[in-house]
Amino acid sequence: MKFSSATLLVAAAATLCSCGGDGGPQPLACSDLTSANLKIPNLTITSVSDVAAANGLPAHCKIDGSLDAHTGIDGKPYAIGFELRTPVPSAWNGKFFFQGGGGTNGVIVPATGTLLNATSGTALGLGYAVASTDGGHDTGSSDATFGVDPQARSDYGYNAVGRVTVIAKQIIAAHLGSQPKRSYLLGCSNGGRDAMVAAARFPDQYDGFVAGDPGFNLPKAAIAQTWDTQQFMSAASAGQLPKDAFPATAMALVAQKITDKCDALDGVADGIVNDRVACQAAFNLDTDVPTCSGAADATCLTTAQKTALQKVMDGAKNSGGQSLYANWPWDPGIAGSGWRFWKLDAGFAPLPFNTLIGAGAMGYIFTSPPDQPNLADGGLAYQLGLSMDTDAPKIFATTSVYKESAMDFMAPPNATTLAGLKARGKLIVFHGTGDPVFSANDTIAWYEALKANDPSAAAYARLFLVPGMNHCSGGPATDVFDALGALENWVEKGVAPDTMVATTNPANADVTAAGWPANRSRPLCAYPKQAVLKQGATNTEDAASFQCQ
């Protein structure tokens, strides 16, 4: 069953609880939130429990369930699994929080309401009712074989978010006595994609969204992951892997040369490249990084290394030179531990995580019909054999069985003309310029296109770039900030976010390695503005010394 009319389903909540009138049914106690009592079609409640306050979480009701069970064309059982946690009625703030997913989903992450880049706290602790979903399959966080089933693909791409949103609100109304007065969806990575998809498909269900480092063109990014592996391996000697061809010393050298060329362009030498545009023009890999005359060492790159890295940063292309995904900004975050984890060395396995997760996603979910590759080697052979000319276009393909292409079910439809969002909600997007998974340049291009189609776009959608930040967090960056607070102020108080103050995370090893002071703070500026040092300011560790211009 595919999600279609949110309005009709939400209206059905009135049949569950009419608490506002005399003689109407009373709210159901937590223990009474059963399938039989809720009477919602295609819903199975698997467990309910009253959870006592513990581990920083308040007392709450925990509901686990599933929706729309079916048998896939592969003969396996599928359903949209979800978890909903609601505060005790007296502690409910009247609001709903949907917690976006990650990777290929496949597990139900506890619905506590992760506040993304905030240092502490949860949405549940703030009084929100919180929902999360496994995306329509419980195959585990690294198993993409569910992509063989067309319905499971659609559930993962958009349907699970739509269905769980509506059903969660019905359950909330039955238990807490009313529909939420405000609804927000926050997520990073694939969860950021969830937010952008919901902003396009389900704008009537939400008042606001936060999309962090969003993979809204995820199938295209999977092509880029394959391209990257191919290029890194082109610089590897026999028996080497990407991590061997590009040791940490090589990436540290490149990052230092970027810093040397670009750091002071924003008015202060502090290890942060705020002037991203000027940096792309100023830095040149070929001339700014020494070329080895012999074997590679910590002071130079070989010609093969330079060629491979330049091709990676230029973005995936087919043999005709056509771009298949965005290029990547030169940024000191290239030496971050997260950049290395995704592009070169996952650590727990000798391959990049972009190979370990990307090969399965590409081969099972994003090709039509699915390639179903053998991934016994972690996906390396599949990535190395994938053709940018004949295989990459499969993300746009359909068949009589797979009626939606990967780009149809994964990307937000009409992402640059968000009329529904404009009519009701607000969208905050943030993206690390050192993100190794989804290029910040792709997100910038989306935002520029949105503004080109609607010059008033900043009234409902704003983009914040986080210099140096890797994927969702980490990297040499001030990566701690309160995106939910900024969104609430925008939606509920009409205060549009021109800046968000960001600080360093004491647990961020990349910041420690860079020697940054623990109290550093910076303003994150609404794009296209960037932080520059105020004239006469001397405290370069304080956000108040900077202005957005």
Coordinates of C-alpha atoms in Angstrom, one line a residue:
M1 CA 0.0 0.0 0.0
K2 CA 1.5 3.3 -1.0
F3 CA 1.0 6.5 0.9
S4 CA -1.4 8.7 -1.0
S5 CA -3.7 11.0 0.8
A6 CA -2.4 12.3 4.1
T7 CA -5.4 14.4 4.7
L8 CA -7.9 11.5 4.7
L9 CA -5.7 9.5 7.0
V10 CA -5.2 12.3 9.5
A11 CA -8.9 13.0 9.5
A12 CA -9.5 9.3 10.5
A13 CA -7.9 10.1 13.9
A14 CA -11.2 11.7 14.9
T15 CA -12.7 8.2 15.0
L16 CA -10.1 7.2 17.6
C17 CA -10.5 10.0 20.1
S18 CA -13.1 12.7 20.4
C19 CA -11.8 14.1 23.7
G20 CA -13.0 17.6 23.3
G21 CA -16.7 16.8 23.6
D22 CA -18.8 15.6 26.4
G23 CA -19.3 11.9 26.4
G24 CA -16.7 11.2 23.8
P25 CA -14.1 8.4 24.2
Q26 CA -11.3 9.2 26.5
P27 CA -7.6 9.0 25.6
L28 CA -6.3 5.5 25.6
A29 CA -3.7 4.6 28.2
C30 CA -0.3 3.5 27.0
S31 CA -1.1 -0.2 27.7
D32 CA -4.3 0.1 25.8
L33 CA -2.7 1.1 22.5
T34 CA -3.3 -2.2 20.8
S35 CA -4.1 -3.0 17.2
A36 CA -7.6 -3.9 18.3
N37 CA -8.3 -0.7 20.1
L38 CA -6.7 1.6 17.5
K39 CA -8.6 0.0 14.6
I40 CA -6.2 1.4 12.0
P41 CA -6.1 -0.6 8.8
N42 CA -2.9 -2.4 8.0
L43 CA -1.4 -1.5 11.4
T44 CA 0.1 -4.1 13.8
I45 CA 1.2 -3.0 17.2
T46 CA 3.9 -5.4 18.3
S47 CA 4.6 -4.1 21.8
V48 CA 3.7 -1.2 24.1
S49 CA 5.3 -0.3 27.4
D50 CA 5.4 2.4 30.0
V51 CA 9.1 3.4 30.4
A52 CA 10.3 4.9 33.6
A53 CA 12.6 7.9 33.5
A54 CA 16.3 6.7 33.1
N55 CA 19.5 7.5 31.3
G56 CA 18.6 11.1 30.7
L57 CA 15.2 10.2 29.1
P58 CA 11.9 11.2 30.8
A59 CA 9.1 8.8 31.6
H60 CA 7.3 7.9 28.4
C61 CA 5.2 5.4 26.4
K62 CA 7.0 3.3 23.9
I63 CA 5.0 1.9 21.0
D64 CA 6.5 -0.5 18.4
G65 CA 4.6 -1.6 15.3
S66 CA 4.5 -2.2 11.6
L67 CA 2.5 -1.2 8.6
D68 CA 1.5 -2.6 5.3
A69 CA 3.0 -6.1 5.6
H70 CA 3.5 -7.8 2.2
T71 CA 5.6 -10.6 0.6
G72 CA 8.1 -9.2 -1.8
I73 CA 8.8 -10.6 -5.3
D74 CA 11.8 -12.2 -3.7
G75 CA 9.6 -14.2 -1.4
K76 CA 10.7 -12.4 1.7
P77 CA 8.4 -10.7 4.2
Y78 CA 8.4 -6.9 4.3
A79 CA 6.6 -4.3 6.4
I80 CA 7.2 -0.7 7.5
G81 CA 8.5 -1.0 11.0
F82 CA 8.3 2.0 13.3
E83 CA 8.8 3.1 16.9
L84 CA 6.8 5.9 18.5
R85 CA 7.7 7.4 21.9
T86 CA 5.3 9.8 23.6
P87 CA 5.9 11.8 26.8
V88 CA 3.5 11.4 29.7
P89 CA 0.5 13.6 28.9
S90 CA 1.4 16.3 31.4
A91 CA 4.9 16.7 29.8
W92 CA 3.9 16.7 26.2
N93 CA 4.7 20.0 24.5
G94 CA 2.0 19.4 21.9
K95 CA 4.5 18.8 19.1
F96 CA 5.7 15.9 16.9
F97 CA 9.3 15.1 15.8
F98 CA 10.1 12.6 13.0
Q99 CA 13.6 11.3 13.3
G100 CA 15.2 10.8 9.9
G101 CA 17.0 7.6 9.0
G102 CA 20.5 6.8 7.8
G103 CA 22.3 4.8 5.2
T104 CA 20.1 2.1 3.8
N105 CA 18.0 2.0 7.0
G106 CA 17.0 -1.6 7.8
V107 CA 16.9 -1.0 11.6
I108 CA 14.6 0.9 13.9
V109 CA 16.7 3.5 15.7
P110 CA 15.3 4.3 19.1
A111 CA 12.9 7.2 18.7
T112 CA 14.4 9.5 21.3
G113 CA 14.7 12.4 18.9
T114 CA 18.4 13.0 18.1
L115 CA 19.1 16.7 17.9
L116 CA 21.7 16.3 15.2
N117 CA 24.6 18.6 16.0
A118 CA 23.5 19.7 19.4
T119 CA 25.9 18.5 22.1
S120 CA 23.2 17.0 24.4
G121 CA 19.5 16.5 24.9
T122 CA 16.8 14.8 22.9
A123 CA 13.5 15.8 21.4
L124 CA 11.7 13.4 23.7
G125 CA 13.4 15.2 26.6
L126 CA 12.1 18.5 25.3
G127 CA 8.5 17.1 25.4
Y128 CA 8.1 16.0 21.8
A129 CA 6.4 12.9 20.7
V130 CA 9.0 11.1 18.5
A131 CA 8.8 8.6 15.7
S132 CA 11.4 6.6 13.7
T133 CA 11.2 3.9 11.0
D134 CA 13.3 1.2 9.5
G135 CA 12.3 2.4 6.0
G136 CA 10.2 -0.7 5.2
H137 CA 12.7 -3.5 5.7
D138 CA 14.4 -5.1 8.7
T139 CA 17.3 -6.5 6.8
G140 CA 20.0 -4.8 8.9
S141 CA 21.9 -1.6 8.5
S142 CA 24.2 -2.9 5.7
D143 CA 22.1 -5.2 3.7
A144 CA 20.7 -3.7 0.5
T145 CA 19.2 -6.9 -0.9
F146 CA 15.7 -5.6 -0.1
G147 CA 16.1 -3.5 -3.3
V148 CA 15.0 -6.6 -5.3
D149 CA 11.4 -5.8 -4.2
P150 CA 9.8 -2.8 -6.0
Q151 CA 7.5 -2.0 -3.0
A152 CA 10.4 -2.1 -0.6
R153 CA 12.3 0.3 -2.8
S154 CA 9.4 2.8 -2.7
D155 CA 9.0 2.4 1.0
Y156 CA 12.7 3.1 1.5
G157 CA 12.6 6.1 -0.8
Y158 CA 9.6 7.9 0.5
N159 CA 6.6 5.8 1.4
A160 CA 7.7 4.8 4.9
V161 CA 8.1 8.4 6.0
G162 CA 4.7 9.3 4.6
R163 CA 2.9 6.4 6.1
V164 CA 4.6 6.5 9.6
T165 CA 4.0 10.3 9.8
V166 CA 0.2 9.9 9.4
I167 CA -0.1 6.8 11.6
A168 CA 2.0 8.2 14.3
K169 CA -0.2 11.3 14.5
Q170 CA -3.3 9.1 14.7
I171 CA -1.8 7.1 17.6
I172 CA -0.7 10.4 19.3
A173 CA -4.3 11.7 19.0
A174 CA -5.6 8.5 20.5
H175 CA -3.2 8.5 23.4
L176 CA -2.6 12.2 24.2
G177 CA -6.0 13.5 23.2
S178 CA -5.2 15.7 20.2
Q179 CA -3.3 16.0 17.0
P180 CA 0.1 17.7 17.3
K181 CA 0.0 21.5 17.0
R182 CA 3.5 21.5 15.3
S183 CA 5.4 18.9 13.4
Y184 CA 9.1 18.8 12.5
L185 CA 11.3 16.4 10.6
L186 CA 15.1 16.4 11.3
G187 CA 17.7 14.2 9.8
C188 CA 21.2 14.1 8.4
S189 CA 22.6 12.1 5.4
N190 CA 19.8 9.8 4.2
G191 CA 17.8 11.4 7.0
G192 CA 18.6 14.8 5.4
R193 CA 17.2 13.3 2.2
D194 CA 14.1 12.2 4.2
A195 CA 13.6 15.8 5.2
M196 CA 13.9 17.2 1.6
V197 CA 11.7 14.4 0.2
A198 CA 9.1 15.1 2.8
A199 CA 9.3 18.8 2.1
A200 CA 8.5 18.0 -1.5
R201 CA 6.0 15.1 -1.1
F202 CA 4.3 15.8 2.3
P203 CA 4.5 19.5 3.0
D204 CA 1.0 19.5 4.4
Q205 CA 2.2 17.2 7.2
Y206 CA 5.0 19.4 8.6
D207 CA 5.7 22.9 9.8
G208 CA 9.5 22.6 9.4
F209 CA 12.4 20.5 8.3
V210 CA 16.1 20.3 9.0
A211 CA 18.1 18.6 6.3
G212 CA 21.7 18.0 7.2
D213 CA 24.3 17.0 4.5
P214 CA 21.4 15.7 2.5
G215 CA 21.8 12.9 0.0
F216 CA 18.9 14.1 -2.1
N217 CA 20.6 12.8 -5.2
L218 CA 21.7 9.6 -3.6
P219 CA 21.7 7.4 -6.7
K220 CA 24.0 9.9 -8.4
A221 CA 26.2 10.0 -5.3
A222 CA 26.4 6.2 -5.4
I223 CA 27.8 6.6 -8.9
A224 CA 30.3 9.1 -7.5
Q225 CA 31.3 6.6 -4.8
T226 CA 32.1 4.1 -7.5
W227 CA 34.0 6.7 -9.6
D228 CA 36.1 7.6 -6.5
T229 CA 37.1 4.0 -5.9
Q230 CA 38.0 3.6 -9.5
Q231 CA 40.2 6.7 -9.4
F232 CA 41.9 5.9 -6.1
M233 CA 42.7 2.4 -7.3
S234 CA 44.2 3.8 -10.5
A235 CA 47.0 5.2 -8.3
A236 CA 47.5 2.0 -6.4
S237 CA 50.3 -0.5 -7.0
A238 CA 49.7 -4.2 -7.3
G239 CA 48.1 -5.5 -4.1
Q240 CA 47.3 -2.1 -2.8
L241 CA 43.9 -0.6 -1.9
P242 CA 42.8 3.0 -1.8
K243 CA 44.0 3.5 1.8
D244 CA 47.5 2.4 0.6
A245 CA 47.6 4.6 -2.4
F246 CA 46.6 7.6 -0.3
P247 CA 48.0 7.3 3.2
A248 CA 46.9 9.7 5.9
T249 CA 50.2 11.7 5.4
A250 CA 49.2 12.4 1.7
M251 CA 45.8 13.8 2.6
A252 CA 47.4 15.9 5.5
L253 CA 49.8 17.3 3.0
V254 CA 47.0 18.4 0.6
A255 CA 44.9 19.8 3.5
Q256 CA 47.9 21.9 4.7
K257 CA 48.5 23.3 1.2
I258 CA 44.8 24.2 0.9
T259 CA 45.1 25.9 4.3
D260 CA 48.3 27.7 3.3
K261 CA 46.6 29.1 0.1
C262 CA 43.1 29.8 1.4
D263 CA 43.1 30.2 5.2
A264 CA 43.6 34.0 5.4
L265 CA 41.2 34.9 2.6
D266 CA 38.5 35.5 5.1
G267 CA 40.5 37.9 7.2
V268 CA 42.0 35.6 9.8
A269 CA 44.4 32.7 9.7
D270 CA 42.7 30.2 12.0
G271 CA 42.6 26.9 10.1
I272 CA 39.1 27.6 8.7
V273 CA 38.4 28.4 5.1
N274 CA 35.3 30.5 5.1
D275 CA 35.9 32.1 1.7
R276 CA 35.1 28.9 -0.2
V277 CA 34.6 30.6 -3.6
A278 CA 38.0 32.4 -3.5
C279 CA 39.7 29.2 -2.3
Q280 CA 38.5 27.2 -5.3
A281 CA 40.1 29.8 -7.6
A282 CA 43.3 30.2 -5.5
F283 CA 44.2 26.5 -4.9
N284 CA 45.7 24.4 -7.6
L285 CA 46.6 20.8 -6.8
D286 CA 49.2 20.6 -9.6
T287 CA 51.2 23.7 -8.7
D288 CA 50.6 24.1 -5.0
V289 CA 51.4 20.5 -3.9
P290 CA 55.0 19.3 -4.7
T291 CA 55.3 16.5 -7.2
C292 CA 57.5 13.6 -6.2
S293 CA 60.6 13.0 -8.3
G294 CA 60.7 9.4 -6.9
A295 CA 58.6 7.5 -4.4
A296 CA 55.8 9.2 -2.6
D297 CA 56.4 10.5 0.9
A298 CA 54.9 13.0 3.3
T299 CA 56.2 16.0 1.4
C300 CA 54.9 15.3 -2.1
L301 CA 52.4 13.4 -4.3
T302 CA 53.2 11.3 -7.3
T303 CA 51.8 12.2 -10.7
A304 CA 49.5 9.2 -10.4
Q305 CA 48.2 10.4 -7.0
K306 CA 47.6 13.9 -8.3
T307 CA 45.8 12.7 -11.4
A308 CA 43.5 10.4 -9.4
L309 CA 42.7 13.0 -6.7
Q310 CA 42.0 15.7 -9.3
K311 CA 39.6 13.4 -11.1
V312 CA 37.8 12.6 -7.8
M313 CA 37.5 16.3 -6.9
D314 CA 36.3 17.1 -10.4
G315 CA 33.4 14.7 -10.0
A316 CA 32.2 11.5 -11.8
K317 CA 32.1 11.7 -15.6
N318 CA 31.3 9.4 -18.5
S319 CA 33.7 8.9 -21.4
G320 CA 32.2 11.8 -23.2
G321 CA 33.0 14.1 -20.3
Q322 CA 29.4 14.5 -19.1
S323 CA 29.2 15.1 -15.4
L324 CA 27.3 12.4 -13.6
Y325 CA 27.5 14.1 -10.2
A326 CA 28.7 17.3 -8.7
N327 CA 32.4 18.2 -8.1
W328 CA 33.8 18.7 -4.6
P329 CA 35.2 21.8 -2.9
W330 CA 38.8 21.9 -1.9
D331 CA 38.7 22.2 1.9
P332 CA 41.0 21.4 4.8
G333 CA 38.4 18.8 5.8
I334 CA 39.9 16.5 3.2
A335 CA 42.3 15.4 5.9
G336 CA 39.5 14.7 8.4
S337 CA 39.0 11.3 9.9
G338 CA 35.5 11.2 8.5
W339 CA 36.7 12.0 5.0
R340 CA 39.2 9.1 5.2
F341 CA 36.6 6.7 6.7
W342 CA 34.2 7.2 3.8
K343 CA 36.5 7.7 0.8
L344 CA 39.7 5.7 1.7
D345 CA 39.7 3.5 4.8
A346 CA 36.7 2.5 7.0
G347 CA 39.1 1.2 9.6
F348 CA 37.0 -1.8 10.7
A349 CA 37.6 -3.1 7.2
P350 CA 40.4 -2.3 4.7
L351 CA 38.0 -0.7 2.2
P352 CA 36.4 2.7 2.1
F353 CA 32.9 2.8 3.6
N354 CA 31.8 4.3 0.3
T355 CA 32.6 0.9 -1.2
L356 CA 31.2 -1.2 1.7
I357 CA 27.8 0.6 1.6
G358 CA 27.8 2.1 -1.8
A359 CA 28.3 -1.1 -3.9
G360 CA 25.3 -2.8 -2.3
A361 CA 23.1 0.3 -2.6
M362 CA 24.1 0.7 -6.3
G363 CA 23.8 -2.9 -7.2
Y364 CA 20.5 -3.8 -5.4
I365 CA 18.6 -0.5 -4.9
F366 CA 19.6 2.0 -7.6
T367 CA 19.8 -0.1 -10.7
S368 CA 16.7 -1.2 -12.7
P369 CA 16.5 -4.1 -12.9
P370 CA 18.9 -4.7 -9.9
D371 CA 22.3 -5.9 -10.8
Q372 CA 22.4 -8.1 -7.7
P373 CA 26.2 -8.3 -7.5
N374 CA 28.3 -10.7 -5.5
L375 CA 29.6 -8.6 -2.6
A376 CA 31.8 -11.2 -1.0
D377 CA 34.9 -8.9 -1.5
G378 CA 33.1 -5.9 0.1
G379 CA 31.9 -4.6 -3.3
L380 CA 35.3 -3.7 -4.7
A381 CA 35.1 -5.8 -7.8
Y382 CA 31.6 -4.6 -8.6
Q383 CA 32.7 -0.9 -8.2
L384 CA 35.8 -1.4 -10.3
G385 CA 33.7 -3.1 -13.1
L386 CA 30.9 -0.6 -13.2
S387 CA 30.8 1.4 -16.4
M388 CA 30.1 5.1 -16.3
D389 CA 28.7 4.8 -19.9
T390 CA 26.4 1.8 -19.7
D391 CA 25.8 1.1 -16.0
A392 CA 25.5 4.6 -14.5
P393 CA 22.3 5.4 -16.6
K394 CA 20.5 2.5 -14.9
I395 CA 19.6 4.9 -12.1
F396 CA 17.1 6.5 -14.5
A397 CA 15.8 3.2 -15.9
T398 CA 12.4 1.6 -15.5
T399 CA 11.0 -1.8 -16.4
S400 CA 7.6 -3.4 -16.4
V401 CA 8.4 -4.6 -12.8
Y402 CA 10.4 -1.6 -11.6
K403 CA 8.0 1.2 -12.6
E404 CA 9.8 3.8 -10.6
S405 CA 13.5 4.6 -11.4
A406 CA 15.9 5.1 -8.5
M407 CA 15.9 8.8 -9.2
D408 CA 12.0 8.7 -9.1
F409 CA 11.7 7.1 -5.7
M410 CA 14.8 8.5 -4.0
A411 CA 15.0 12.2 -5.1
P412 CA 12.5 14.8 -4.0
P413 CA 10.2 15.5 -6.9
N414 CA 10.3 19.1 -8.2
A415 CA 12.9 19.9 -5.6
T416 CA 13.5 23.4 -7.0
T417 CA 9.9 24.4 -7.0
L418 CA 8.7 23.8 -3.5
A419 CA 5.2 25.4 -3.7
G420 CA 3.8 23.3 -0.8
L421 CA 6.7 24.1 1.5
K422 CA 6.3 27.8 0.6
A423 CA 2.7 27.7 1.5
R424 CA 3.1 26.2 5.0
G425 CA 6.6 25.4 6.2
K426 CA 10.3 26.2 6.6
L427 CA 13.4 24.3 5.6
I428 CA 16.9 24.7 7.1
V429 CA 19.6 22.8 5.2
F430 CA 23.2 22.6 6.4
H431 CA 26.1 21.0 4.7
G432 CA 29.8 20.5 5.6
T433 CA 32.2 21.7 2.9
G434 CA 34.5 18.8 3.8
D435 CA 31.7 16.2 3.4
P436 CA 33.1 13.1 1.5
V437 CA 29.7 11.4 0.9
F438 CA 27.4 14.1 -0.6
S439 CA 29.1 17.1 -2.2
A440 CA 28.3 20.5 -0.7
N441 CA 28.5 21.8 -4.3
D442 CA 25.5 19.6 -5.2
T443 CA 23.5 21.2 -2.4
I444 CA 24.6 24.7 -3.4
A445 CA 23.5 24.0 -7.0
W446 CA 20.1 22.9 -5.7
Y447 CA 19.7 26.1 -3.6
E448 CA 20.8 28.3 -6.4
A449 CA 18.2 26.7 -8.7
L450 CA 15.5 27.1 -6.1
K451 CA 16.3 30.8 -5.8
A452 CA 16.4 31.1 -9.6
N453 CA 12.9 29.7 -9.8
D454 CA 11.6 31.7 -6.8
P455 CA 13.6 34.9 -5.8
S456 CA 11.7 34.8 -2.5
A457 CA 13.0 31.3 -1.6
A458 CA 15.0 32.6 1.4
A459 CA 11.6 33.3 3.1
Y460 CA 11.1 29.5 3.5
A461 CA 14.4 27.8 2.8
R462 CA 17.9 28.6 3.9
L463 CA 21.2 26.9 3.4
F464 CA 24.1 27.0 5.9
L465 CA 27.6 25.8 5.0
V466 CA 29.8 24.5 7.7
P467 CA 33.5 25.0 6.8
G468 CA 35.7 21.9 7.3
M469 CA 32.9 19.7 8.5
N470 CA 32.9 16.1 7.3
H471 CA 29.7 14.0 6.9
C472 CA 27.2 15.5 9.3
S473 CA 29.9 16.2 11.9
G474 CA 33.6 15.9 12.5
G475 CA 36.5 17.3 10.6
P476 CA 38.4 20.5 11.5
A477 CA 35.1 22.4 12.1
T478 CA 32.9 24.2 14.6
D479 CA 30.3 21.5 14.2
V480 CA 28.1 22.0 17.3
F481 CA 24.9 24.1 16.8
D482 CA 21.2 24.1 17.5
A483 CA 19.4 23.6 14.3
L484 CA 16.1 22.6 16.0
G485 CA 16.1 25.8 18.0
A486 CA 16.7 27.9 14.9
L487 CA 13.8 26.1 13.2
E488 CA 11.4 26.5 16.1
N489 CA 12.2 30.3 16.3
W490 CA 11.5 30.6 12.5
V491 CA 8.3 28.6 12.5
E492 CA 6.8 29.7 15.9
K493 CA 8.2 33.2 16.3
G494 CA 8.8 34.3 12.8
V495 CA 12.5 34.9 13.4
A496 CA 14.3 33.9 10.2
P497 CA 17.8 32.4 10.9
D498 CA 20.5 34.7 9.5
T499 CA 23.2 32.9 11.5
M500 CA 23.6 30.0 13.8
V501 CA 26.4 30.1 16.4
A502 CA 28.6 27.0 16.2
T503 CA 31.2 25.8 18.6
T504 CA 33.8 23.0 18.7
N505 CA 33.1 19.6 20.1
P506 CA 35.6 18.5 22.7
A507 CA 35.2 14.9 21.5
N508 CA 36.1 15.8 17.9
A509 CA 39.6 14.4 17.4
D510 CA 40.2 16.4 14.3
V511 CA 39.8 19.6 16.2
T512 CA 42.2 18.4 18.9
A513 CA 44.7 17.4 16.3
A514 CA 44.5 20.8 14.7
G515 CA 45.3 22.4 18.1
W516 CA 42.2 24.5 18.2
P517 CA 41.2 26.0 21.6
A518 CA 38.2 24.3 23.2
N519 CA 36.2 27.5 23.4
R520 CA 36.3 28.4 19.7
S521 CA 33.0 29.6 18.3
R522 CA 32.0 30.9 14.8
P523 CA 28.8 32.1 13.2
L524 CA 27.4 29.9 10.5
C525 CA 26.0 32.2 7.9
A526 CA 22.9 31.9 5.7
Y527 CA 24.2 31.3 2.2
P528 CA 25.6 33.1 0.2
K529 CA 27.0 35.1 3.1
Q530 CA 30.1 34.0 4.9
A531 CA 31.8 34.8 8.2
V532 CA 34.6 37.5 8.1
L533 CA 36.4 39.1 11.0
K534 CA 35.0 42.4 12.0
Q535 CA 37.3 45.4 11.6
G536 CA 39.3 46.0 14.8
A537 CA 38.2 42.7 16.4
T538 CA 41.0 40.9 18.2
N539 CA 39.4 37.9 19.9
T540 CA 39.4 35.4 17.0
E541 CA 38.0 32.6 19.0
D542 CA 34.6 34.3 19.6
A543 CA 31.7 34.2 17.2
A544 CA 30.9 37.8 18.2
S545 CA 34.1 38.9 16.5
F546 CA 32.8 37.9 13.1
Q547 CA 30.0 39.1 10.9
C548 CA 28.2 37.5 8.0
Q549 CA 28.6 39.4 4.7

